[in-house]
XYZ file of N, CA and C in Angstrom:
360
model
N 123.815 125.353 112.246
C 123.992 126.472 111.365
C 125.074 127.041 111.136
N 126.145 127.167 110.349
C 127.187 127.883 110.222
C 126.942 129.032 109.648
N 127.589 130.200 109.882
C 127.493 131.491 108.971
C 128.972 131.863 109.099
N 129.392 132.125 107.478
C 130.459 132.663 106.872
C 130.476 133.899 106.837
N 131.208 134.606 107.434
C 131.136 136.418 107.305
C 132.688 136.577 106.460
N 132.562 137.278 105.375
C 133.527 137.834 104.762
C 133.806 139.151 104.757
N 135.054 139.343 105.488
C 134.965 141.012 106.072
C 134.811 140.656 107.599
N 134.990 140.053 108.148
C 134.579 139.579 109.693
C 135.540 140.706 110.457
N 136.323 141.090 110.063
C 136.999 141.930 110.867
C 136.994 143.488 110.775
N 136.222 143.584 109.843
C 135.579 144.882 109.992
C 134.450 145.336 110.921
N 134.123 146.785 110.381
C 133.250 147.316 111.662
C 131.906 146.483 111.422
N 131.600 146.379 110.356
C 129.887 145.650 110.153
C 130.060 144.274 110.572
N 131.567 143.806 110.047
C 131.442 142.394 110.166
C 131.406 141.981 111.527
N 132.010 142.371 112.513
C 132.298 142.595 113.859
C 130.697 142.283 114.482
N 130.036 143.233 114.000
C 128.444 143.061 114.646
C 127.976 141.985 113.853
N 128.187 141.733 112.768
C 127.308 140.642 112.114
C 128.127 139.202 113.149
N 128.905 139.013 113.282
C 129.189 138.061 114.069
C 128.992 137.890 115.593
N 128.762 139.061 116.114
C 128.064 139.110 117.229
C 126.683 138.669 117.340
N 125.959 139.186 116.368
C 124.593 138.606 115.819
C 124.343 137.378 115.703
N 125.314 137.013 114.854
C 125.336 135.625 114.466
C 125.347 134.436 115.896
N 126.171 134.866 116.609
C 126.497 134.014 117.738
C 125.645 134.080 118.976
N 125.017 135.331 118.836
C 123.892 135.505 119.936
C 122.584 134.666 119.157
N 122.435 134.613 117.582
C 121.502 133.698 117.383
C 121.585 132.209 117.449
N 123.098 132.045 117.904
C 123.271 130.380 118.165
C 123.957 129.686 117.196
N 124.334 130.495 115.951
C 125.158 130.101 115.121
C 126.717 129.858 115.311
N 127.069 128.845 114.343
C 128.576 128.590 114.660
C 128.945 129.588 113.685
N 130.053 130.319 113.824
C 131.061 131.497 113.100
C 131.978 131.169 112.149
N 132.369 131.305 111.037
C 133.754 131.425 110.864
C 133.689 132.763 109.813
N 135.097 133.510 110.074
C 135.220 134.768 109.289
C 136.235 134.941 108.481
N 136.362 135.944 107.560
C 137.749 136.426 107.142
C 138.344 137.452 107.396
N 139.631 137.560 107.367
C 140.508 139.030 107.192
C 141.371 138.998 106.311
N 141.569 140.147 106.004
C 142.507 140.498 104.839
C 143.900 140.589 105.039
N 144.177 141.322 106.389
C 145.655 141.728 106.276
C 145.871 141.163 107.995
N 144.997 141.589 108.931
C 145.567 141.155 110.198
C 144.508 140.333 111.010
N 145.156 139.135 111.840
C 144.192 138.466 112.373
C 143.475 139.479 113.574
N 142.481 139.570 113.921
C 141.594 140.154 114.604
C 142.018 139.819 116.119
N 141.801 140.479 116.990
C 142.303 140.250 118.592
C 141.091 139.519 119.115
N 139.918 139.660 118.550
C 138.443 139.034 119.351
C 138.405 137.748 118.551
N 139.252 136.733 118.950
C 139.021 135.620 117.894
C 138.439 134.415 118.951
N 137.784 134.639 119.734
C 137.130 133.521 120.336
C 136.131 133.032 119.924
N 135.928 131.771 119.965
C 134.588 131.108 119.197
C 134.431 131.330 117.986
N 135.260 131.995 117.229
C 134.712 132.409 115.770
C 136.241 131.831 115.146
N 135.793 130.957 113.894
C 137.268 130.283 113.238
C 137.350 131.419 112.245
N 138.831 131.658 112.062
C 139.404 132.775 111.131
C 140.358 132.297 110.102
N 140.013 132.883 109.042
C 140.644 132.672 107.836
C 141.013 133.583 107.014
N 142.472 133.922 106.514
C 142.814 135.070 105.779
C 142.585 134.878 104.338
N 142.010 135.788 103.937
C 141.297 135.609 102.757
C 141.513 136.978 101.518
N 142.197 137.092 100.662
C 142.088 138.464 99.504
C 141.038 137.550 98.325
N 140.069 138.427 98.598
C 138.833 137.960 97.732
C 138.965 137.638 96.297
N 140.239 138.407 95.677
C 140.810 138.288 94.329
C 141.188 137.028 94.133
N 141.450 135.999 94.947
C 142.076 134.552 95.070
C 140.900 133.474 95.002
N 140.399 133.210 94.016
C 139.303 132.416 93.960
C 139.432 131.203 94.299
N 140.718 130.568 94.328
C 141.064 129.125 94.871
C 141.242 129.327 96.155
N 141.465 130.275 97.132
C 141.554 130.137 98.520
C 140.041 130.646 98.988
N 139.408 131.228 98.303
C 137.759 131.377 98.646
C 136.987 129.975 98.820
N 137.222 129.323 97.508
C 136.742 127.680 97.378
C 137.249 126.871 98.886
N 138.297 126.772 98.875
C 138.755 126.061 99.936
C 138.201 126.404 101.465
N 138.126 127.825 101.681
C 137.550 128.173 103.017
C 135.904 127.754 102.858
N 135.263 128.055 102.005
C 133.876 127.479 101.842
C 133.590 126.188 101.861
N 134.518 125.196 101.264
C 134.299 123.766 101.462
C 135.012 123.361 102.946
N 135.662 124.247 103.292
C 136.234 123.677 104.810
C 135.091 124.125 105.660
N 134.470 125.083 105.489
C 133.536 125.692 106.678
C 132.078 125.413 106.376
N 131.914 125.086 105.167
C 130.235 124.392 104.894
C 129.255 125.161 105.507
N 129.187 126.443 105.043
C 128.591 127.348 105.554
C 127.255 127.431 104.993
N 126.107 127.416 106.047
C 124.580 127.273 105.376
C 124.116 128.822 104.853
N 124.974 129.974 105.250
C 124.956 131.371 104.937
C 126.429 131.766 104.996
N 126.449 132.640 103.683
C 127.842 133.446 103.725
C 126.988 135.031 103.547
N 127.767 135.964 104.452
C 127.513 137.406 104.458
C 128.967 137.805 104.022
N 128.804 138.584 102.437
C 129.965 139.341 102.209
C 129.794 140.930 103.029
N 130.505 141.109 103.976
C 130.458 142.617 104.370
C 132.113 143.190 104.269
N 132.919 142.935 103.240
C 133.897 143.442 102.684
C 133.729 144.492 102.271
N 135.199 145.106 102.268
C 135.053 146.626 101.299
C 136.517 146.434 100.578
N 136.398 146.644 99.542
C 137.556 146.515 98.362
C 137.685 148.065 98.017
N 137.088 148.904 98.686
C 137.340 150.338 98.329
C 137.144 150.478 96.503
N 138.174 151.213 95.751
C 138.170 151.471 94.589
C 138.832 150.297 93.774
N 138.963 149.378 94.396
C 139.600 147.933 93.519
C 138.486 147.281 93.104
N 138.425 147.489 91.816
C 137.259 146.679 91.080
C 137.500 145.127 91.410
N 138.414 144.513 91.417
C 138.612 143.108 91.361
C 137.877 142.854 92.494
N 138.172 143.166 93.682
C 137.653 142.880 95.161
C 136.050 143.229 95.042
N 135.792 144.789 94.807
C 134.045 145.319 94.823
C 133.394 144.560 93.893
N 133.885 144.377 92.566
C 132.852 143.968 91.463
C 132.927 142.646 91.208
N 134.152 142.094 91.012
C 134.429 140.731 90.229
C 134.360 139.600 91.418
N 134.969 139.992 92.576
C 134.834 138.999 93.603
C 133.477 138.759 94.165
N 132.241 139.395 93.798
C 131.061 139.125 94.881
C 130.630 138.350 93.655
N 130.887 138.334 92.354
C 130.270 137.324 91.220
C 131.031 135.833 91.781
N 132.392 135.785 91.762
C 133.146 134.796 92.283
C 132.239 133.984 93.676
N 131.948 134.799 94.356
C 131.515 134.450 96.047
C 130.343 133.889 95.431
N 129.113 134.572 94.652
C 127.693 133.981 94.472
C 127.947 132.554 93.710
N 128.989 132.322 92.929
C 129.115 131.330 92.101
C 129.540 129.889 93.050
N 130.504 130.466 94.074
C 131.165 129.366 94.836
C 129.914 129.138 95.982
N 129.209 129.992 96.247
C 128.078 129.824 97.077
C 127.055 128.985 96.656
N 126.829 128.861 95.442
C 125.865 128.278 94.777
C 126.769 126.523 94.650
N 127.587 126.538 94.355
C 128.021 125.149 94.272
C 128.050 124.505 95.568
N 128.405 125.362 96.690
C 128.414 124.486 97.795
C 126.826 124.565 98.602
N 125.954 124.954 97.750
C 124.517 125.008 98.570
C 124.403 126.132 99.345
N 125.250 127.243 99.531
C 124.838 127.985 100.786
C 123.984 129.351 100.260
N 123.553 129.759 101.033
C 122.944 131.347 100.694
C 123.985 132.134 100.678
N 123.431 133.615 100.101
C 124.747 134.317 100.268
C 123.986 135.651 100.424
N 124.365 136.628 101.425
C 123.786 137.904 101.111
C 125.030 138.852 101.079
N 124.839 139.628 99.974
C 125.705 140.807 99.742
C 125.422 141.982 100.152
N 126.141 142.560 101.071
C 125.865 143.908 101.565
C 126.727 145.015 100.897
N 126.078 146.196 100.939
C 126.470 147.135 100.191
C 125.915 148.530 100.776
N 126.875 149.516 101.412
C 125.919 150.712 102.292
C 126.913 151.769 101.600
N 126.528 152.903 101.919
C 127.444 153.931 101.368
C 128.817 154.122 102.239
N 128.797 153.259 103.398
C 129.949 152.969 103.892
C 131.029 152.272 103.389
N 130.262 151.346 102.308
C 131.414 150.639 101.477
C 131.699 151.186 100.381
N 130.106 151.547 99.620
C 130.285 152.102 98.130
C 129.096 153.571 98.309
N 130.151 154.769 98.009
C 129.284 155.911 97.930
C 127.981 156.047 97.164
N 127.909 154.953 95.810
C 126.653 155.202 94.990
C 127.096 156.129 93.994
N 128.334 156.571 93.686
C 128.700 157.447 92.333
C 129.563 156.349 91.815
N 129.428 156.078 90.660
C 130.235 155.592 89.614
C 130.653 156.416 88.273
N 131.488 155.559 87.399
C 131.913 156.356 86.501
C 132.900 157.489 86.306
N 133.390 157.736 87.416
C 134.398 158.876 87.454
C 133.786 160.325 87.630
N 134.751 161.287 87.817
C 134.136 162.231 88.250
C 133.394 162.999 86.895
N 133.666 162.916 85.947
C 133.408 163.514 84.453
C 131.779 163.064 84.062
N 131.857 161.956 84.475
C 130.244 160.755 84.228
C 129.731 160.299 85.433
N 128.880 161.017 86.088
C 128.713 160.378 87.442
C 127.041 159.402 87.341
N 127.111 158.315 87.946
C 125.685 157.534 88.059
C 125.441 157.634 89.272
N 124.630 158.059 89.834
C 124.484 157.839 91.494
C 123.215 156.678 91.023
N 123.292 155.608 91.960
C 122.766 154.661 92.196
C 121.959 154.104 93.387
């Protein structure tokens, strides 16, 4: 089984890679800016989640059974809100399961700006 971890170079992604490898999964992971120093036994792919074509190429090449999105786009709407939709559609087209991770380390839970806040 292959697990693709989107945002594998981050804090959570690093641990997810470790756990997947410990469970015997082949792993592939993405990074946005810098190739991680810990590259052994994991296939690494550069990815900007706003690039739907690049995402499709990576999923087609790795053929993962499971995709885990542990990326953080901060306040960038295209990365934080739109990209997970594209990721879900890509996963479905390729027959992959998708886990979308969100924590208060990724998303504070407050949306709509300072004048109108909605806590989710």
